[in-house]
């Protein structure tokens, strides 16, 4: 009898092994202001974040125990240093699950680029595992796990267009503009976020972005106006240290970009254009010299795009 039940159990477990695919979208920062240094070592931010249509694809496959990351990318770790691994570990712990998961990561988002690739993989892992096992995990619980994993993970859970404050985890959703064309350029440089913040001289910031002006421009949805009020104070660290970034910005403008900015702590630059064709002209002119170049658009929240979050 016991054996019969055991066999049935094993067979049905194998039969019901779940598998699920989910996209992890990149973000850009339309504005990024740093208001001060906090006592916990982080910086107080006021940044408008925007999801773009550039994504990694994650596949989650239930397994009996343990976490494994499978990827063909040479740029990311597959052990506990990987943020998706950490997200899976945290999710299993918090939900007291004894099972395991294999995560296959098809990377598209460049690494150490200022596009939140790792954070987005972590956010997609939290969402993916909730969905894989159909667990009643609340938005609040997901948000708490996200905040524990990193400053950008909470935004990546939500997506769309948000004002992010605090470390980046206090989110106010904003009206997303209609899809806007942009060219995203990742130069052949890697820049550490921690290094950028450590070298930020808060007394030496001459120009700050105006979030209120950007919020009004986003509500109107006009690309020239949005491109006209981009601003990122972290450029005061990276532009003097990597003069090539300033040169690329000028070339993108000369090639027709309406406004060009560094995303997050960089070194990726993005430029808005009035059409796909204009973005492609810039991409073609620069792609030989860059690590990666993408032509893409802004996106609304996951809910707006495909209802994935079921909020
Ligand atoms: O939170 P996360 O691990 O993504 O941050 C990476 C690094 O960026 C932190 O260790 C910190 O040096 C810096 N950071 C900061 N203030 C923030 C976000 C990040 O100083 N609001």
mmCIF file of C-alpha atoms and ligand atoms in Angstrom:
data_model
loop_
_atom_site.group_PDB
_atom_site.id
_atom_site.type_symbol
_atom_site.label_atom_id
_atom_site.label_comp_id
_atom_site.label_asym_id
_atom_site.label_seq_id
_atom_site.Cartn_x
_atom_site.Cartn_y
_atom_site.Cartn_z
ATOM 1 C CA UNK A 1 0.000 0.000 0.000
ATOM 2 C CA UNK A 2 2.669 2.435 1.110
ATOM 3 C CA UNK A 3 4.652 1.797 -2.059
ATOM 4 C CA UNK A 4 1.618 2.272 -4.221
ATOM 5 C CA UNK A 5 0.977 5.698 -2.707
ATOM 6 C CA UNK A 6 4.645 6.600 -2.921
ATOM 7 C CA UNK A 7 4.697 5.726 -6.623
ATOM 8 C CA UNK A 8 1.576 7.740 -7.279
ATOM 9 C CA UNK A 9 3.072 10.702 -5.417
ATOM 10 C CA UNK A 10 6.360 10.599 -7.317
ATOM 11 C CA UNK A 11 4.656 10.147 -10.660
ATOM 12 C CA UNK A 12 2.230 13.026 -10.129
ATOM 13 C CA UNK A 13 5.014 15.313 -8.915
ATOM 14 C CA UNK A 14 6.917 14.643 -12.108
ATOM 15 C CA UNK A 15 3.751 14.988 -14.151
ATOM 16 C CA UNK A 16 2.877 18.343 -12.550
ATOM 17 C CA UNK A 17 6.387 19.865 -12.675
ATOM 18 C CA UNK A 18 5.577 23.431 -13.566
ATOM 19 C CA UNK A 19 7.303 25.667 -16.097
ATOM 20 C CA UNK A 20 6.757 29.370 -16.759
ATOM 21 C CA UNK A 21 8.312 32.118 -18.905
ATOM 22 C CA UNK A 22 8.345 35.810 -17.994
ATOM 23 C CA UNK A 23 9.972 38.929 -19.431
ATOM 24 C CA UNK A 24 12.205 41.189 -17.319
ATOM 25 C CA UNK A 25 12.185 44.691 -18.807
ATOM 26 C CA UNK A 26 14.985 47.271 -18.639
ATOM 27 C CA UNK A 27 14.472 50.807 -17.288
ATOM 28 C CA UNK A 28 15.885 54.214 -18.025
ATOM 29 C CA UNK A 29 15.915 57.273 -15.752
ATOM 30 C CA UNK A 30 14.309 60.301 -17.394
ATOM 31 C CA UNK A 31 15.457 62.397 -14.442
ATOM 32 C CA UNK A 32 17.738 61.532 -11.546
ATOM 33 C CA UNK A 33 18.319 63.938 -8.675
ATOM 34 C CA UNK A 34 20.259 63.114 -5.518
ATOM 35 C CA UNK A 35 19.009 65.137 -2.553
ATOM 36 C CA UNK A 36 21.541 64.061 0.064
ATOM 37 C CA UNK A 37 23.442 61.274 1.749
ATOM 38 C CA UNK A 38 21.574 59.172 4.299
ATOM 39 C CA UNK A 39 22.786 57.771 7.595
ATOM 40 C CA UNK A 40 22.517 54.202 6.169
ATOM 41 C CA UNK A 41 25.127 55.048 3.501
ATOM 42 C CA UNK A 42 22.598 55.212 0.645
ATOM 43 C CA UNK A 43 21.542 58.408 -1.122
ATOM 44 C CA UNK A 44 18.149 60.076 -1.036
ATOM 45 C CA UNK A 45 16.798 60.081 -4.597
ATOM 46 C CA UNK A 46 14.078 61.797 -6.600
ATOM 47 C CA UNK A 47 14.142 60.045 -9.960
ATOM 48 C CA UNK A 48 11.587 59.417 -12.702
ATOM 49 C CA UNK A 49 11.980 55.878 -13.973
ATOM 50 C CA UNK A 50 10.592 54.533 -17.228
ATOM 51 C CA UNK A 51 10.294 50.933 -18.492
ATOM 52 C CA UNK A 52 11.560 50.321 -22.026
ATOM 53 C CA UNK A 53 10.857 47.503 -24.459
ATOM 54 C CA UNK A 54 14.174 45.707 -24.000
ATOM 55 C CA UNK A 55 13.937 42.542 -21.947
ATOM 56 C CA UNK A 56 15.621 39.421 -20.651
ATOM 57 C CA UNK A 57 13.491 36.273 -20.823
ATOM 58 C CA UNK A 58 13.400 34.094 -17.716
ATOM 59 C CA UNK A 59 12.107 30.511 -17.646
ATOM 60 C CA UNK A 60 11.305 28.956 -14.287
ATOM 61 C CA UNK A 61 11.200 25.197 -13.962
ATOM 62 C CA UNK A 62 10.280 23.577 -10.689
ATOM 63 C CA UNK A 63 12.747 21.006 -9.401
ATOM 64 C CA UNK A 64 12.929 18.926 -6.262
ATOM 65 C CA UNK A 65 15.381 21.132 -4.364
ATOM 66 C CA UNK A 66 18.010 23.829 -4.677
ATOM 67 C CA UNK A 67 18.322 26.820 -7.016
ATOM 68 C CA UNK A 68 20.213 26.736 -10.286
ATOM 69 C CA UNK A 69 20.772 29.441 -12.885
ATOM 70 C CA UNK A 70 21.299 28.423 -16.500
ATOM 71 C CA UNK A 71 22.532 31.039 -18.971
ATOM 72 C CA UNK A 72 24.635 31.328 -22.085
ATOM 73 C CA UNK A 73 25.769 34.837 -21.032
ATOM 74 C CA UNK A 74 29.425 35.028 -19.973
ATOM 75 C CA UNK A 75 28.770 38.355 -18.179
ATOM 76 C CA UNK A 76 26.758 37.162 -15.189
ATOM 77 C CA UNK A 77 27.419 34.880 -12.225
ATOM 78 C CA UNK A 78 25.275 31.744 -11.810
ATOM 79 C CA UNK A 79 25.743 31.386 -8.037
ATOM 80 C CA UNK A 80 24.372 33.391 -5.092
ATOM 81 C CA UNK A 81 26.015 36.554 -6.474
ATOM 82 C CA UNK A 82 23.287 36.589 -9.140
ATOM 83 C CA UNK A 83 20.358 38.776 -8.033
ATOM 84 C CA UNK A 84 17.798 36.368 -9.554
ATOM 85 C CA UNK A 85 19.355 33.580 -7.448
ATOM 86 C CA UNK A 86 19.067 35.811 -4.346
ATOM 87 C CA UNK A 87 15.448 36.611 -5.217
ATOM 88 C CA UNK A 88 14.589 32.897 -5.550
ATOM 89 C CA UNK A 89 16.349 32.123 -2.261
ATOM 90 C CA UNK A 90 14.463 34.881 -0.448
ATOM 91 C CA UNK A 91 11.132 33.851 -1.996
ATOM 92 C CA UNK A 92 11.584 30.180 -1.004
ATOM 93 C CA UNK A 93 12.624 31.172 2.537
ATOM 94 C CA UNK A 94 9.785 33.652 3.101
ATOM 95 C CA UNK A 95 7.205 31.190 1.822
ATOM 96 C CA UNK A 96 8.809 28.242 3.629
ATOM 97 C CA UNK A 97 8.938 26.191 0.452
ATOM 98 C CA UNK A 98 11.021 23.018 0.457
ATOM 99 C CA UNK A 99 10.997 22.725 -3.329
ATOM 100 C CA UNK A 100 13.602 24.090 -5.780
ATOM 101 C CA UNK A 101 13.759 25.947 -9.077
ATOM 102 C CA UNK A 102 15.889 26.098 -12.203
ATOM 103 C CA UNK A 103 15.991 29.583 -13.744
ATOM 104 C CA UNK A 104 17.072 29.955 -17.352
ATOM 105 C CA UNK A 105 18.174 33.503 -18.129
ATOM 106 C CA UNK A 106 18.234 34.657 -21.757
ATOM 107 C CA UNK A 107 20.097 37.949 -21.364
ATOM 108 C CA UNK A 108 19.399 40.869 -23.660
ATOM 109 C CA UNK A 109 19.894 43.744 -21.211
ATOM 110 C CA UNK A 110 23.573 44.730 -20.975
ATOM 111 C CA UNK A 111 25.209 44.125 -17.592
ATOM 112 C CA UNK A 112 26.541 46.985 -15.356
ATOM 113 C CA UNK A 113 24.943 49.428 -17.715
ATOM 114 C CA UNK A 114 22.527 51.548 -15.636
ATOM 115 C CA UNK A 115 19.518 49.737 -17.153
ATOM 116 C CA UNK A 116 18.593 47.681 -14.043
ATOM 117 C CA UNK A 117 19.133 44.351 -15.813
ATOM 118 C CA UNK A 118 19.983 42.443 -12.609
ATOM 119 C CA UNK A 119 17.237 44.192 -10.624
ATOM 120 C CA UNK A 120 14.682 43.396 -13.298
ATOM 121 C CA UNK A 121 15.696 39.710 -13.317
ATOM 122 C CA UNK A 122 15.217 39.704 -9.522
ATOM 123 C CA UNK A 123 11.777 41.347 -9.801
ATOM 124 C CA UNK A 124 10.734 38.914 -12.554
ATOM 125 C CA UNK A 125 11.870 36.027 -10.342
ATOM 126 C CA UNK A 126 9.628 37.176 -7.476
ATOM 127 C CA UNK A 127 6.671 37.552 -9.851
ATOM 128 C CA UNK A 128 7.495 34.350 -11.717
ATOM 129 C CA UNK A 129 7.703 32.170 -8.600
ATOM 130 C CA UNK A 130 4.463 33.613 -7.205
ATOM 131 C CA UNK A 131 2.805 32.702 -10.492
ATOM 132 C CA UNK A 132 4.568 29.338 -10.922
ATOM 133 C CA UNK A 133 3.173 28.038 -7.646
ATOM 134 C CA UNK A 134 0.044 30.188 -7.666
ATOM 135 C CA UNK A 135 0.753 31.487 -4.162
ATOM 136 C CA UNK A 136 -1.303 34.156 -2.369
ATOM 137 C CA UNK A 137 1.685 36.499 -1.888
ATOM 138 C CA UNK A 138 0.487 40.100 -1.548
ATOM 139 C CA UNK A 139 1.879 43.128 -3.427
ATOM 140 C CA UNK A 140 3.157 44.403 -0.066
ATOM 141 C CA UNK A 141 5.088 41.159 0.586
ATOM 142 C CA UNK A 142 6.569 41.266 -2.931
ATOM 143 C CA UNK A 143 7.555 44.920 -2.415
ATOM 144 C CA UNK A 144 9.270 44.090 0.911
ATOM 145 C CA UNK A 145 11.299 41.307 -0.691
ATOM 146 C CA UNK A 146 12.159 43.637 -3.602
ATOM 147 C CA UNK A 147 13.458 46.366 -1.259
ATOM 148 C CA UNK A 148 15.653 43.819 0.525
ATOM 149 C CA UNK A 149 17.204 42.774 -2.808
ATOM 150 C CA UNK A 150 18.181 46.223 -4.171
ATOM 151 C CA UNK A 151 17.166 49.835 -4.689
ATOM 152 C CA UNK A 152 15.763 49.403 -8.240
ATOM 153 C CA UNK A 153 13.933 46.092 -7.732
ATOM 154 C CA UNK A 154 10.706 47.651 -6.417
ATOM 155 C CA UNK A 155 10.358 49.793 -9.552
ATOM 156 C CA UNK A 156 11.067 46.774 -11.773
ATOM 157 C CA UNK A 157 8.169 44.924 -10.093
ATOM 158 C CA UNK A 158 5.801 47.740 -10.932
ATOM 159 C CA UNK A 159 7.094 49.022 -14.266
ATOM 160 C CA UNK A 160 5.678 51.799 -16.424
ATOM 161 C CA UNK A 161 6.513 55.353 -15.352
ATOM 162 C CA UNK A 162 7.105 56.236 -11.697
ATOM 163 C CA UNK A 163 8.628 58.873 -9.479
ATOM 164 C CA UNK A 164 10.966 56.942 -7.178
ATOM 165 C CA UNK A 165 12.054 58.458 -3.884
ATOM 166 C CA UNK A 166 13.918 57.304 -0.775
ATOM 167 C CA UNK A 167 16.552 54.769 -1.858
ATOM 168 C CA UNK A 168 14.412 54.303 -4.965
ATOM 169 C CA UNK A 169 11.759 52.118 -3.338
ATOM 170 C CA UNK A 170 9.056 54.734 -2.586
ATOM 171 C CA UNK A 171 7.095 54.773 -5.825
ATOM 172 C CA UNK A 172 4.466 57.138 -7.148
ATOM 173 C CA UNK A 173 2.999 55.873 -10.433
ATOM 174 C CA UNK A 174 2.808 58.531 -13.150
ATOM 175 C CA UNK A 175 0.847 58.702 -16.354
ATOM 176 C CA UNK A 176 2.938 56.867 -18.962
ATOM 177 C CA UNK A 177 3.478 58.707 -22.251
ATOM 178 C CA UNK A 178 2.448 56.928 -25.462
ATOM 179 C CA UNK A 179 5.293 54.676 -26.760
ATOM 180 C CA UNK A 180 8.213 56.997 -27.601
ATOM 181 C CA UNK A 181 11.082 55.972 -29.884
ATOM 182 C CA UNK A 182 14.577 55.946 -28.478
ATOM 183 C CA UNK A 183 18.046 54.696 -29.260
ATOM 184 C CA UNK A 184 19.946 53.054 -26.399
ATOM 185 C CA UNK A 185 23.732 52.990 -26.630
ATOM 186 C CA UNK A 186 25.993 50.931 -24.337
ATOM 187 C CA UNK A 187 29.627 52.021 -24.790
ATOM 188 C CA UNK A 188 32.470 49.578 -24.226
ATOM 189 C CA UNK A 189 32.815 50.549 -20.544
ATOM 190 C CA UNK A 190 31.568 49.073 -17.280
ATOM 191 C CA UNK A 191 30.844 51.477 -14.438
ATOM 192 C CA UNK A 192 30.120 50.412 -10.852
ATOM 193 C CA UNK A 193 27.065 52.045 -9.273
ATOM 194 C CA UNK A 194 28.748 52.136 -5.856
ATOM 195 C CA UNK A 195 31.769 53.955 -7.365
ATOM 196 C CA UNK A 196 29.556 56.606 -8.968
ATOM 197 C CA UNK A 197 27.707 57.354 -5.716
ATOM 198 C CA UNK A 198 30.966 57.379 -3.711
ATOM 199 C CA UNK A 199 32.413 59.981 -6.062
ATOM 200 C CA UNK A 200 29.356 62.220 -6.206
ATOM 201 C CA UNK A 201 30.137 65.667 -4.814
ATOM 202 C CA UNK A 202 26.784 66.960 -3.634
ATOM 203 C CA UNK A 203 28.173 70.510 -3.284
ATOM 204 C CA UNK A 204 29.278 70.572 -6.896
ATOM 205 C CA UNK A 205 25.931 70.027 -8.633
ATOM 206 C CA UNK A 206 25.190 73.100 -10.768
ATOM 207 C CA UNK A 207 22.121 71.840 -12.577
ATOM 208 C CA UNK A 208 19.330 69.630 -11.297
ATOM 209 C CA UNK A 209 16.422 68.135 -13.229
ATOM 210 C CA UNK A 210 12.962 69.533 -12.456
ATOM 211 C CA UNK A 211 10.667 66.583 -11.749
ATOM 212 C CA UNK A 212 7.520 68.705 -11.750
ATOM 213 C CA UNK A 213 8.275 69.956 -15.270
ATOM 214 C CA UNK A 214 8.992 66.373 -16.409
ATOM 215 C CA UNK A 215 5.742 65.092 -14.887
ATOM 216 C CA UNK A 216 3.789 67.752 -16.822
ATOM 217 C CA UNK A 217 5.652 66.903 -20.032
ATOM 218 C CA UNK A 218 4.929 63.178 -19.545
ATOM 219 C CA UNK A 219 1.241 63.901 -19.070
ATOM 220 C CA UNK A 220 1.203 65.766 -22.403
ATOM 221 C CA UNK A 221 3.165 62.909 -23.995
ATOM 222 C CA UNK A 222 5.073 65.133 -26.431
ATOM 223 C CA UNK A 223 8.511 63.784 -27.183
ATOM 224 C CA UNK A 224 10.235 67.181 -27.791
ATOM 225 C CA UNK A 225 9.058 68.451 -24.443
ATOM 226 C CA UNK A 226 10.074 65.265 -22.591
ATOM 227 C CA UNK A 227 13.465 65.261 -24.337
ATOM 228 C CA UNK A 228 13.908 68.909 -23.339
ATOM 229 C CA UNK A 229 13.751 68.293 -19.580
ATOM 230 C CA UNK A 230 15.941 65.206 -19.175
ATOM 231 C CA UNK A 231 18.578 65.472 -16.428
ATOM 232 C CA UNK A 232 20.798 63.202 -14.326
ATOM 233 C CA UNK A 233 23.118 64.575 -11.621
ATOM 234 C CA UNK A 234 25.228 61.381 -11.739
ATOM 235 C CA UNK A 235 26.603 62.678 -15.062
ATOM 236 C CA UNK A 236 28.693 65.081 -12.899
ATOM 237 C CA UNK A 237 30.711 61.991 -11.884
ATOM 238 C CA UNK A 238 30.868 59.994 -15.116
ATOM 239 C CA UNK A 239 31.253 62.691 -17.784
ATOM 240 C CA UNK A 240 34.516 64.119 -16.370
ATOM 241 C CA UNK A 241 35.894 60.601 -15.711
ATOM 242 C CA UNK A 242 34.947 59.183 -19.130
ATOM 243 C CA UNK A 243 35.132 62.038 -21.707
ATOM 244 C CA UNK A 244 34.079 59.550 -24.409
ATOM 245 C CA UNK A 245 30.544 59.689 -22.939
ATOM 246 C CA UNK A 246 30.277 63.440 -23.615
ATOM 247 C CA UNK A 247 31.559 62.886 -27.155
ATOM 248 C CA UNK A 248 28.958 60.172 -27.823
ATOM 249 C CA UNK A 249 26.212 62.432 -26.426
ATOM 250 C CA UNK A 250 27.221 65.230 -28.803
ATOM 251 C CA UNK A 251 27.315 62.845 -31.767
ATOM 252 C CA UNK A 252 23.867 61.473 -30.946
ATOM 253 C CA UNK A 253 22.503 65.024 -30.830
ATOM 254 C CA UNK A 254 24.236 65.925 -34.088
ATOM 255 C CA UNK A 255 22.691 62.810 -35.669
ATOM 256 C CA UNK A 256 19.207 64.043 -34.734
ATOM 257 C CA UNK A 257 18.427 62.913 -31.182
ATOM 258 C CA UNK A 258 16.058 65.376 -29.506
ATOM 259 C CA UNK A 259 17.679 64.908 -26.100
ATOM 260 C CA UNK A 260 20.357 62.517 -24.794
ATOM 261 C CA UNK A 261 20.950 61.378 -21.214
ATOM 262 C CA UNK A 262 22.895 58.806 -19.243
ATOM 263 C CA UNK A 263 20.639 56.204 -17.596
ATOM 264 C CA UNK A 264 21.096 55.666 -13.846
ATOM 265 C CA UNK A 265 24.762 55.406 -12.900
ATOM 266 C CA UNK A 266 25.633 54.708 -16.541
ATOM 267 C CA UNK A 267 27.424 54.271 -18.756
ATOM 268 C CA UNK A 268 24.462 53.611 -21.099
ATOM 269 C CA UNK A 269 23.152 56.677 -22.964
ATOM 270 C CA UNK A 270 19.721 57.017 -24.523
ATOM 271 C CA UNK A 271 18.359 59.532 -26.974
ATOM 272 C CA UNK A 272 14.745 60.214 -27.919
ATOM 273 C CA UNK A 273 13.769 60.660 -31.556
ATOM 274 C CA UNK A 274 10.581 61.647 -33.321
ATOM 275 C CA UNK A 275 10.401 58.371 -35.298
ATOM 276 C CA UNK A 276 11.755 54.841 -35.553
ATOM 277 C CA UNK A 277 13.622 55.788 -38.740
ATOM 278 C CA UNK A 278 15.517 58.595 -36.984
ATOM 279 C CA UNK A 279 16.471 56.266 -34.113
ATOM 280 C CA UNK A 280 17.760 53.727 -36.655
ATOM 281 C CA UNK A 281 19.928 56.336 -38.390
ATOM 282 C CA UNK A 282 21.683 57.049 -35.069
ATOM 283 C CA UNK A 283 21.957 53.330 -34.262
ATOM 284 C CA UNK A 284 23.556 52.525 -37.627
ATOM 285 C CA UNK A 285 26.043 55.395 -37.303
ATOM 286 C CA UNK A 286 27.229 54.277 -33.851
ATOM 287 C CA UNK A 287 26.878 50.506 -33.680
ATOM 288 C CA UNK A 288 30.382 49.686 -34.967
ATOM 289 C CA UNK A 289 32.005 51.496 -32.031
ATOM 290 C CA UNK A 290 29.666 50.462 -29.213
ATOM 291 C CA UNK A 291 29.256 47.273 -27.205
ATOM 292 C CA UNK A 292 25.494 47.242 -27.871
ATOM 293 C CA UNK A 293 22.964 49.517 -29.598
ATOM 294 C CA UNK A 294 19.182 49.092 -29.462
ATOM 295 C CA UNK A 295 16.273 50.877 -31.092
ATOM 296 C CA UNK A 296 13.236 50.535 -28.885
ATOM 297 C CA UNK A 297 10.261 52.323 -27.291
ATOM 298 C CA UNK A 298 9.024 53.263 -23.837
ATOM 299 C CA UNK A 299 6.369 51.004 -22.303
ATOM 300 C CA UNK A 300 3.476 51.442 -19.878
ATOM 301 C CA UNK A 301 3.244 49.254 -16.761
ATOM 302 C CA UNK A 302 2.999 45.477 -17.133
ATOM 303 C CA UNK A 303 -0.674 45.797 -16.292
ATOM 304 C CA UNK A 304 -1.166 48.241 -19.152
ATOM 305 C CA UNK A 305 0.982 46.206 -21.554
ATOM 306 C CA UNK A 306 -0.337 42.675 -20.974
ATOM 307 C CA UNK A 307 -1.935 42.407 -17.561
ATOM 308 C CA UNK A 308 0.904 40.126 -16.389
ATOM 309 C CA UNK A 309 0.785 41.403 -12.828
ATOM 310 C CA UNK A 310 -2.895 40.857 -12.284
ATOM 311 C CA UNK A 311 -3.035 43.943 -10.036
HETATM 312 O O1 LIG B 1 20.678 49.031 -3.797
HETATM 313 P P1 LIG B 1 21.721 48.604 -4.770
HETATM 314 O O2 LIG B 1 22.464 47.379 -4.283
HETATM 315 O O3 LIG B 1 21.234 48.444 -6.157
HETATM 316 O O4 LIG B 1 22.782 49.794 -4.821
HETATM 317 C C1 LIG B 1 24.084 49.645 -5.313
HETATM 318 C C2 LIG B 1 24.968 50.723 -4.718
HETATM 319 O O5 LIG B 1 24.568 52.007 -5.195
HETATM 320 C C3 LIG B 1 24.865 50.832 -3.198
HETATM 321 O O6 LIG B 1 25.780 49.983 -2.572
HETATM 322 C C4 LIG B 1 25.187 52.283 -2.951
HETATM 323 O O7 LIG B 1 26.581 52.467 -2.964
HETATM 324 C C5 LIG B 1 24.646 52.990 -4.193
HETATM 325 N N1 LIG B 1 23.310 53.582 -3.983
HETATM 326 C C6 LIG B 1 23.191 54.720 -3.190
HETATM 327 N N2 LIG B 1 21.947 55.276 -3.005
HETATM 328 C C7 LIG B 1 20.855 54.756 -3.609
HETATM 329 C C8 LIG B 1 20.967 53.615 -4.436
HETATM 330 C C9 LIG B 1 22.219 53.063 -4.605
HETATM 331 O O8 LIG B 1 24.169 55.223 -2.636
HETATM 332 N N3 LIG B 1 19.668 55.336 -3.427
#
